[in-house]
Coordinates of C-alpha atoms (C1' of nucleotides) in Angstrom, one line a residue:
Chain A
M1 CA 16.6 40.6 -5.0
T2 CA 13.1 41.7 -4.1
A3 CA 10.8 39.7 -6.2
K4 CA 10.5 36.3 -4.4
A5 CA 8.0 33.6 -5.3
L6 CA 4.6 34.3 -3.8
P7 CA 3.9 32.6 -0.4
G8 CA 3.0 29.0 -0.9
F9 CA 4.4 28.9 -4.5
R10 CA 7.6 27.1 -5.4
D11 CA 10.6 27.6 -7.7
F12 CA 11.9 24.4 -9.1
P13 CA 15.7 24.6 -9.7
P14 CA 17.1 21.4 -11.3
H15 CA 17.7 19.6 -8.1
D16 CA 14.1 20.1 -7.0
L17 CA 12.7 19.5 -10.4
A18 CA 14.5 16.2 -10.5
L19 CA 12.5 15.0 -7.5
R20 CA 9.3 16.2 -9.0
A21 CA 10.0 14.5 -12.3
Y22 CA 10.9 11.3 -10.4
I23 CA 7.5 11.4 -8.6
F24 CA 5.6 12.1 -11.8
A25 CA 7.3 9.3 -13.6
A26 CA 6.5 6.8 -10.9
W27 CA 2.9 8.0 -10.8
R28 CA 2.6 7.5 -14.6
R29 CA 4.2 4.1 -14.5
V30 CA 1.8 2.7 -11.9
A31 CA -1.3 4.4 -13.3
T32 CA -0.7 3.1 -16.8
R33 CA 0.1 -0.3 -15.3
Y34 CA -3.6 -0.3 -14.2
G35 CA -4.8 0.6 -17.6
F36 CA -5.4 4.2 -16.8
E37 CA -5.2 6.8 -19.5
E38 CA -3.9 10.3 -18.9
Y39 CA -6.0 13.4 -19.5
D40 CA -5.8 17.1 -18.7
G41 CA -8.0 20.2 -18.6
P42 CA -7.6 24.0 -18.2
P43 CA -5.9 25.3 -15.1
L44 CA -8.3 28.3 -15.2
E45 CA -12.0 27.6 -15.0
P46 CA -15.3 29.5 -14.7
L47 CA -15.8 30.3 -11.0
D48 CA -19.3 28.8 -10.9
L49 CA -17.8 25.4 -11.7
Y50 CA -16.8 25.3 -8.1
T51 CA -19.4 27.5 -6.4
S52 CA -22.5 26.0 -7.9
K53 CA -22.0 22.8 -6.1
S54 CA -20.2 23.8 -3.0
G55 CA -21.7 27.2 -2.3
D56 CA -20.1 30.6 -2.1
E57 CA -18.3 29.7 1.1
I58 CA -15.4 28.1 -0.8
V59 CA -14.6 31.3 -2.6
G60 CA -12.5 32.2 0.4
Q61 CA -10.1 29.3 -0.5
L62 CA -10.0 30.0 -4.2
Y63 CA -7.7 32.0 -6.3
N64 CA -10.4 33.8 -8.2
F65 CA -10.7 37.0 -10.2
V66 CA -12.6 38.7 -13.0
D67 CA -10.9 38.4 -16.4
K68 CA -10.7 41.0 -19.1
G69 CA -13.9 39.7 -20.6
D70 CA -15.7 40.3 -17.2
R71 CA -15.9 36.6 -16.6
P72 CA -15.6 35.4 -13.0
V73 CA -12.8 32.8 -13.1
A74 CA -10.8 30.7 -10.7
L75 CA -7.6 28.6 -10.7
R76 CA -8.7 25.1 -10.3
P77 CA -8.7 23.9 -6.7
E78 CA -9.5 20.3 -7.6
M79 CA -9.8 18.2 -10.7
T80 CA -13.1 16.4 -10.1
P81 CA -15.5 19.0 -11.6
T82 CA -13.4 19.3 -14.7
L83 CA -13.3 15.5 -15.0
A84 CA -17.1 15.4 -14.5
R85 CA -17.6 17.8 -17.3
M86 CA -15.3 16.0 -19.7
V87 CA -16.9 12.7 -18.9
A88 CA -20.4 14.0 -19.1
E89 CA -19.9 15.5 -22.5
R90 CA -18.6 12.2 -23.9
A91 CA -20.3 9.7 -21.6
N92 CA -22.3 8.0 -24.4
G93 CA -19.3 7.3 -26.5
L94 CA -17.0 6.1 -23.8
K95 CA -16.5 2.4 -23.0
K96 CA -17.2 1.7 -19.3
P97 CA -15.6 1.5 -16.9
I98 CA -13.6 4.6 -17.7
R99 CA -10.1 4.6 -16.2
W100 CA -8.6 8.1 -16.4
F101 CA -5.8 9.8 -14.5
S102 CA -4.3 13.3 -14.5
I103 CA -1.5 15.2 -12.8
P104 CA -2.9 18.7 -12.5
Q105 CA -1.4 21.6 -10.7
L106 CA -4.0 22.7 -8.2
F107 CA -4.4 26.0 -6.3
R108 CA -6.0 27.1 -3.1
Y109 CA -5.8 30.4 -1.3
E110 CA -5.1 29.7 2.3
R111 CA -2.3 29.9 4.8
Q112 CA 0.5 27.5 4.1
Q113 CA 2.0 25.0 6.4
R114 CA 4.5 22.2 6.1
G115 CA 3.1 19.8 3.4
R116 CA 0.4 22.2 2.5
L117 CA 1.1 25.0 0.0
R118 CA -1.0 27.3 -2.2
E119 CA -0.1 25.3 -5.2
H120 CA 0.7 21.6 -5.7
F121 CA 0.6 18.8 -8.2
Q122 CA -1.8 16.0 -7.5
L123 CA -2.2 12.6 -9.0
N124 CA -5.9 12.0 -9.7
C125 CA -7.1 8.6 -10.6
D126 CA -10.7 8.0 -11.2
L127 CA -12.7 4.9 -12.2
I128 CA -16.1 5.8 -13.6
G129 CA -19.0 3.5 -14.4
E130 CA -18.5 0.6 -12.1
A131 CA -20.5 0.3 -8.9
G132 CA -19.1 -3.0 -7.7
A133 CA -16.7 -3.4 -4.8
L134 CA -13.9 -4.7 -7.1
A135 CA -13.6 -1.2 -8.4
D136 CA -13.0 0.1 -4.8
A137 CA -10.3 -2.5 -4.3
E138 CA -8.8 -1.6 -7.6
I139 CA -8.5 2.1 -6.7
I140 CA -7.1 1.3 -3.2
A141 CA -4.6 -1.2 -4.7
L142 CA -3.5 1.4 -7.2
A143 CA -2.8 3.9 -4.3
I144 CA -0.9 1.3 -2.4
D145 CA 1.2 0.3 -5.5
V146 CA 2.2 3.9 -5.9
M147 CA 3.7 3.7 -2.4
R148 CA 5.4 0.5 -3.3
E149 CA 6.8 2.1 -6.4
F150 CA 8.6 4.6 -4.2
G151 CA 10.1 1.9 -2.0
L152 CA 7.6 2.2 0.8
G153 CA 6.2 -0.8 2.5
A154 CA 3.3 -1.8 4.7
K155 CA 5.4 -0.9 7.7
D156 CA 5.8 2.7 6.5
I157 CA 2.3 3.5 5.4
R158 CA -1.1 2.9 6.9
V159 CA -4.2 2.8 4.7
R160 CA -7.2 3.7 6.8
V161 CA -10.5 2.6 5.3
S162 CA -14.1 3.3 6.1
D163 CA -17.4 3.1 4.4
R164 CA -20.1 5.7 4.7
R165 CA -22.8 3.2 4.0
A166 CA -21.9 1.2 7.0
L167 CA -21.2 4.3 9.0
T168 CA -24.6 5.8 8.1
A169 CA -26.4 2.6 9.1
L170 CA -24.8 2.6 12.5
L171 CA -25.4 6.3 13.1
Q172 CA -29.1 5.9 12.1
A173 CA -29.4 3.1 14.5
R174 CA -28.1 5.5 17.2
G175 CA -30.8 8.0 16.3
V176 CA -29.0 10.3 13.9
T177 CA -31.6 11.7 11.3
A178 CA -30.9 12.3 7.7
D179 CA -30.7 16.0 8.5
G180 CA -28.2 15.5 11.2
M181 CA -26.0 13.0 9.3
Y182 CA -23.6 15.5 7.9
A183 CA -23.0 17.1 11.3
A184 CA -22.3 13.7 12.6
Y185 CA -19.7 13.1 9.9
Q186 CA -18.0 16.4 10.7
F187 CA -17.9 15.6 14.4
I188 CA -16.3 12.2 13.7
D189 CA -13.9 13.7 11.2
K190 CA -12.7 16.2 13.8
L191 CA -12.7 13.8 16.7
E192 CA -9.0 13.1 16.6
R193 CA -7.9 16.7 16.9
M194 CA -10.7 17.9 19.2
S195 CA -9.8 19.4 22.6
P196 CA -11.4 18.1 25.8
A197 CA -13.2 21.4 26.1
D198 CA -14.7 21.1 22.7
L199 CA -15.7 17.6 23.4
E200 CA -17.4 18.6 26.6
R201 CA -19.3 21.3 24.7
H202 CA -20.6 18.6 22.4
R203 CA -21.7 16.6 25.3
T204 CA -23.5 19.4 27.1
T205 CA -25.1 21.5 24.4
P206 CA -27.8 20.4 21.9
Q207 CA -26.3 19.0 18.7
P208 CA -27.8 18.5 15.2
Y209 CA -27.2 14.8 15.4
A210 CA -29.5 14.4 18.4
P211 CA -31.0 12.2 19.8
A212 CA -27.7 10.5 19.3
T213 CA -25.1 11.7 21.8
A214 CA -21.5 12.6 21.3
D215 CA -20.6 9.4 23.1
D216 CA -22.8 7.4 20.7
L217 CA -20.8 8.9 17.8
I218 CA -17.5 8.2 19.6
A219 CA -18.5 4.6 20.1
V220 CA -19.2 4.2 16.3
A221 CA -16.0 6.0 15.4
G222 CA -14.1 3.8 17.7
L223 CA -14.8 0.7 15.7
R224 CA -11.6 -1.0 14.4
G225 CA -11.3 -4.0 12.2
L226 CA -13.8 -5.8 10.1
S227 CA -15.0 -8.1 12.8
Q228 CA -16.0 -5.3 15.2
V229 CA -17.8 -3.5 12.3
E230 CA -19.6 -6.7 11.3
S231 CA -20.8 -7.5 14.8
A232 CA -21.9 -3.9 15.4
V233 CA -24.0 -4.0 12.2
A234 CA -25.3 -7.5 12.7
M235 CA -28.3 -6.6 14.8
L236 CA -29.5 -3.9 12.4
P237 CA -32.3 -4.7 9.9
D238 CA -30.3 -3.8 6.8
G239 CA -26.9 -4.4 8.5
A240 CA -25.7 -7.1 6.2
A241 CA -26.3 -5.0 3.1
A242 CA -24.6 -2.0 4.7
V243 CA -21.3 -3.8 5.3
A244 CA -21.3 -6.1 2.2
P245 CA -19.3 -3.6 0.0
L246 CA -16.7 -3.1 2.7
T247 CA -16.3 -6.9 3.2
E248 CA -16.0 -7.5 -0.5
T249 CA -13.5 -4.8 -1.0
L250 CA -11.3 -6.2 1.8
A251 CA -11.6 -9.7 0.5
A252 CA -10.4 -8.5 -2.9
L253 CA -7.4 -6.6 -1.4
D254 CA -6.6 -9.7 0.6
A255 CA -6.6 -11.8 -2.6
M256 CA -4.1 -9.3 -4.0
G257 CA -1.9 -9.8 -1.0
L258 CA -2.3 -6.2 0.2
S259 CA -4.3 -6.8 3.5
D260 CA -1.2 -6.0 5.5
W261 CA -1.6 -2.3 4.5
I262 CA -5.2 -2.0 5.5
E263 CA -6.8 -0.7 8.7
I264 CA -10.5 -0.5 9.1
D265 CA -10.9 2.8 10.9
F266 CA -14.3 4.5 11.2
T267 CA -12.8 7.9 12.2
I268 CA -12.1 8.3 8.5
V269 CA -15.0 10.1 6.8
R270 CA -13.3 12.7 4.6
G271 CA -14.4 16.3 4.8
L272 CA -16.3 16.4 1.5
A273 CA -20.0 16.0 1.4
Y274 CA -20.1 14.1 -1.9
Y275 CA -18.6 10.8 -0.8
T276 CA -21.3 8.0 -0.7
G277 CA -19.4 4.8 0.1
T278 CA -15.9 3.7 0.6
V279 CA -13.6 6.4 1.9
F280 CA -9.9 6.0 2.6
E281 CA -6.7 7.9 3.5
L282 CA -3.0 7.0 3.4
F283 CA -0.7 8.2 6.2
D284 CA 2.9 7.6 7.0
A285 CA 3.1 5.1 9.8
G286 CA 4.5 7.6 12.3
K287 CA 1.7 10.0 11.5
T288 CA 4.2 12.8 11.5
L289 CA 2.9 14.2 8.3
R290 CA -0.5 15.1 6.8
A291 CA -2.5 12.6 4.8
I292 CA -0.5 11.5 1.7
C293 CA -3.6 10.4 -0.2
G294 CA -7.3 10.5 0.1
G295 CA -10.2 9.3 -1.9
G296 CA -13.5 7.4 -2.0
R297 CA -16.6 6.6 -3.8
Y298 CA -18.9 9.4 -5.1
D299 CA -21.8 7.7 -6.9
T300 CA -24.1 10.7 -7.2
L301 CA -21.6 13.5 -8.0
L302 CA -21.5 13.1 -11.8
Q303 CA -25.3 13.2 -11.9
S304 CA -25.4 16.5 -9.9
L305 CA -22.4 18.0 -11.6
G306 CA -22.7 16.8 -15.2
G307 CA -26.1 15.3 -15.5
V308 CA -24.8 11.9 -16.2
D309 CA -25.8 9.1 -13.9
L310 CA -22.6 7.1 -13.4
P311 CA -21.1 5.6 -10.2
A312 CA -17.5 6.6 -9.7
L313 CA -14.6 6.6 -7.3
G314 CA -11.1 7.9 -7.2
F315 CA -8.3 9.5 -5.1
G316 CA -6.0 12.4 -5.1
M317 CA -2.3 12.2 -4.0
G318 CA -0.3 15.4 -3.7
D319 CA 3.4 15.8 -4.5
V320 CA 4.2 18.0 -1.4
V321 CA 3.6 15.6 1.5
L322 CA 4.9 12.7 -0.6
G323 CA 8.1 14.7 -1.3
E324 CA 8.5 15.4 2.4
L325 CA 8.1 11.8 3.2
L326 CA 10.6 10.6 0.6
K327 CA 13.2 13.2 1.9
D328 CA 12.6 12.1 5.5
R329 CA 13.1 8.5 4.6
G330 CA 16.1 9.0 2.5
L331 CA 14.2 7.7 -0.5
R332 CA 14.9 10.8 -2.6
P333 CA 16.9 9.5 -5.6
E334 CA 20.2 11.0 -6.6
P335 CA 19.7 13.4 -9.4
P336 CA 20.5 11.9 -12.8
S337 CA 23.9 12.8 -14.3
A338 CA 23.7 15.8 -16.7
I339 CA 26.0 14.3 -19.3
D340 CA 27.4 11.0 -20.6
C341 CA 30.7 12.1 -22.0
F342 CA 33.1 15.1 -21.6
V343 CA 35.4 15.9 -24.5
A344 CA 38.7 17.5 -23.5
A345 CA 41.4 19.3 -25.5
V346 CA 45.1 19.1 -24.7
T347 CA 46.2 22.1 -26.7
P348 CA 44.3 25.1 -28.3
E349 CA 45.0 23.5 -31.7
D350 CA 42.8 20.5 -30.6
Q351 CA 39.7 22.6 -30.1
P352 CA 38.3 22.2 -33.6
H353 CA 38.6 18.4 -33.2
V354 CA 36.9 18.6 -29.9
L355 CA 34.0 20.4 -31.5
R356 CA 33.8 18.0 -34.3
I357 CA 33.9 15.0 -32.0
A358 CA 31.4 16.5 -29.6
H359 CA 29.0 17.2 -32.4
Q360 CA 29.4 13.7 -33.8
L361 CA 28.6 12.2 -30.5
R362 CA 25.6 14.4 -29.9
D363 CA 24.3 13.3 -33.3
A364 CA 24.6 9.8 -32.0
G365 CA 22.3 10.7 -29.1
I366 CA 25.0 10.9 -26.5
R367 CA 24.9 13.8 -24.0
V368 CA 28.1 15.7 -24.4
E369 CA 29.8 18.8 -23.0
Y370 CA 33.3 20.3 -23.4
A371 CA 35.1 23.3 -21.9
F372 CA 34.6 26.7 -23.5
G373 CA 38.1 27.9 -22.7
Q374 CA 41.5 26.3 -22.9
T375 CA 42.4 24.8 -19.5
A376 CA 44.6 22.0 -18.3
V377 CA 43.5 18.4 -19.1
G378 CA 43.3 17.6 -15.4
K379 CA 41.0 20.6 -14.8
Q380 CA 38.7 19.4 -17.7
L381 CA 38.5 15.9 -16.2
K382 CA 37.6 17.5 -12.9
I383 CA 34.7 19.2 -14.6
A384 CA 33.7 16.0 -16.3
D385 CA 33.6 14.3 -12.9
A386 CA 31.6 17.0 -11.3
R387 CA 29.1 16.9 -14.1
G388 CA 28.6 13.2 -13.6
A389 CA 30.0 12.1 -16.9
R390 CA 30.6 8.4 -17.3
L391 CA 33.1 8.8 -20.1
A392 CA 35.7 11.3 -21.2
V393 CA 37.4 11.7 -24.6
V394 CA 40.9 13.3 -24.6
V395 CA 42.2 14.7 -27.9
G396 CA 45.9 15.8 -28.2
P397 CA 48.4 16.3 -30.9
D398 CA 49.8 12.7 -30.5
D399 CA 46.3 11.3 -30.9
R400 CA 45.5 13.4 -33.9
A401 CA 48.6 12.2 -35.6
T402 CA 47.1 8.7 -35.6
G403 CA 43.5 9.7 -36.2
T404 CA 42.4 8.5 -32.7
A405 CA 41.4 9.9 -29.4
Q406 CA 41.8 8.6 -25.9
L407 CA 38.5 7.3 -24.5
K408 CA 38.4 7.1 -20.7
D409 CA 35.9 5.2 -18.6
L410 CA 35.8 7.5 -15.6
Q411 CA 34.0 4.9 -13.5
G412 CA 36.4 2.0 -14.2
S413 CA 39.5 4.2 -14.6
T414 CA 40.3 2.5 -17.9
Q415 CA 41.5 4.1 -21.1
E416 CA 41.8 3.1 -24.7
A417 CA 42.8 4.6 -28.0
V418 CA 39.8 4.7 -30.4
A419 CA 39.6 5.8 -34.0
I420 CA 37.7 9.0 -34.1
D421 CA 35.1 7.6 -36.5
A422 CA 34.4 4.7 -34.2
L423 CA 34.0 6.8 -31.0
A424 CA 30.2 7.1 -31.0
A425 CA 29.8 3.3 -31.4
R426 CA 32.3 2.6 -28.7
C427 CA 30.7 5.1 -26.3
H428 CA 27.3 3.5 -26.8
E429 CA 28.9 0.1 -25.9
L430 CA 30.5 1.4 -22.7
L431 CA 27.4 3.3 -21.7
A432 CA 25.3 0.2 -22.2
G433 CA 27.6 -2.0 -20.2
Chain B
rG1 C1' -8.6 35.1 8.7
rU2 C1' -7.0 34.0 14.4
rG3 C1' -3.2 32.6 18.2
rC4 C1' 1.8 31.1 19.5
rU5 C1' 6.9 30.8 17.9
rU6 C1' 11.3 31.5 14.8
rG7 C1' 14.2 34.7 11.3
rU8 C1' 22.5 35.6 11.1
rA9 C1' 26.6 33.9 4.1
rG10 C1' 23.7 29.6 -1.3
rC11 C1' 23.0 25.5 2.9
rU12 C1' 23.6 23.9 8.4
rC13 C1' 24.8 26.7 12.5
rA14 C1' 28.1 30.0 16.1
rA15 C1' 28.9 35.0 18.4
rU16 C1' 29.9 36.5 27.3
rU17 C1' 24.4 39.8 31.3
rG18 C1' 23.6 44.7 25.1
rG19 C1' 30.2 46.1 23.9
rU20 C1' 35.2 47.2 19.4
rU21 C1' 36.3 44.7 12.5
rA22 C1' 29.6 39.2 13.0
rG23 C1' 32.8 33.6 12.7
rA24 C1' 33.0 28.1 11.3
rG25 C1' 31.8 23.7 8.3
rC26 C1' 29.8 22.4 3.7
rG27 C1' 29.1 24.5 -1.2
rC28 C1' 30.9 28.0 -5.0
rC29 C1' 35.3 30.4 -7.6
rG30 C1' 40.7 30.3 -8.3
rG31 C1' 45.5 28.0 -7.5
rA32 C1' 49.1 23.8 -6.2
rU33 C1' 48.8 20.4 -11.5
rU34 C1' 51.1 23.2 -19.5
rG35 C1' 48.7 15.1 -21.7
rU36 C1' 44.8 12.7 -17.2
rG37 C1' 39.5 13.1 -12.6
rG38 C1' 37.5 11.6 -7.5
rU39 C1' 41.6 12.6 -2.1
rU40 C1' 44.5 16.5 0.0
rC41 C1' 46.5 21.5 0.8
rC42 C1' 46.4 26.9 0.0
rG43 C1' 43.8 31.3 -1.4
rG44 C1' 39.3 34.2 -2.7
rA45 C1' 34.4 35.9 -3.3
rG46 C1' 29.9 36.1 -0.7
rG47 C1' 26.3 39.7 5.1
rU48 C1' 22.5 46.7 5.4
rU49 C1' 22.2 40.0 11.1
rG50 C1' 14.4 39.5 6.8
rC51 C1' 12.8 44.8 6.5
rG52 C1' 11.3 49.5 9.0
rG53 C1' 11.1 52.3 13.4
rG54 C1' 12.1 52.9 18.8
rU55 C1' 15.2 52.6 23.6
rU56 C1' 20.6 53.2 24.6
rC57 C1' 27.0 56.1 24.7
rA58 C1' 26.5 51.4 22.1
rA59 C1' 21.5 46.6 19.3
rU60 C1' 22.3 40.1 15.9
rC61 C1' 20.6 40.4 21.3
rC62 C1' 15.6 44.7 24.4
rC63 C1' 10.6 47.0 22.6
rC64 C1' 6.9 48.0 18.5
rG65 C1' 5.4 47.3 13.5
rU66 C1' 5.8 44.6 9.0
rC67 C1' 7.2 40.6 5.8
rA68 C1' 8.5 35.4 5.6
rG69 C1' 9.0 30.2 7.7
rG70 C1' 7.2 26.6 11.5
rC71 C1' 3.2 24.9 14.9
rA72 C1' -2.0 24.9 16.3
rC73 C1' -7.0 26.7 14.9
rC74 C1' -10.4 27.6 10.4
rC75 C1' -10.5 24.5 6.1
rC76 C1' -9.2 20.3 3.9
rA77 C1' -10.3 20.0 -2.9

RNA sequence: GUGCUUGUAGCUCAAUUGGUUAGAGCGCCGGAUUGUGGUUCCGGAGGUUGCGGGUUCAAUCCCCGUCAGGCACCCCA
């Protein structure tokens, strides 16, 4: 066997597809519970959908090529530009706020690591057309409820929340100019994984965020909890306005009973330039894995991308890290049984009756298998068990003589003679019970 | 793209300082069982030790290259 899957790409044999299907089903349950409607778009897009906004730099992380019509194209690395286009084209006719979600397969060309492949599926939930803080709370609550749907609790997951409006106000007060703001964000974003040598370099060489110093930024990033943030902002001229959205978002989450999940943490800024307000990330409590989910408010992106001026926010949650977490925690569900009922023949003469019964049961919506070759009844029941069948039907000469078959409940180890015409109905009864 | 590290059966792992035919558990297939499953017992298949080269009388083991996984950078949609 020479042709393996490409690095960073996955095969999904049934056992693995079962986990993926389980994750997708939970995602859809929670998203629809919040009134979100599912959409999708093309996996292949024009290259400039991604380069026009982010610059040519990101081409290095894209799966891109020129198609047979000489069009530069790329496999989508994210869903937001596609979403922006779809919303922009229809914005006038859509009732606001728009609640849309999608489960796209996304691609990025970069070296893989645990929890990070070249391809993954990502739940994207976006709420468009609402600027108020209740929308921020709604999106964060949705992300939390997805965790709860998988059986994870506030002790398992940390939701780290920050707000760029408050962060920006504090950084400005320390002397960071508008030009230096993005550099300051990047410094704070990298703070947690920065080596002492790198930190020293930031202290001793001129930085774009001057006159603020590295230690100024560390002090701001070190703020934890709403009270610390509020008192830090209190002395600023526009301080109250800068923290108001964050305060209101937290109050709403508290009213929902979700405040146990939340940590105010100003080291969270997110790498992307386009976030304008609330930003948040979900981690496993032990922080052994990468971020499970990340999102935030991007009020100006639709304007710059699609020409429609609508506030928006959303998050993305990938299936890879989440899958690792569920496996680590023993929350991976048992794969569902393949069949409901196995039909066994006692003698070769019974085979036509097995086929007739099996087909009759399948017509009734029951998942059925039978053996292709003649083997001992015990052997056939062993197969039934291995396939996860709840029921087994055994047909032999004695049964045929009376127009019945033996119906076994493999779970309860009970058996009864049932008229062949009544089998389907009786199977449904037992399966429902 | 850079650095470090690992690579033995489908899976998890063994194999004296380099030494004869590379083993075990689980799983898979078959049998014990010709009208009744889960347990148990017996048997079987499955390996170019990731791949290629080098050193050596001899390489799973040492060296080089390459591919793949893991970790850290880069980046983080």
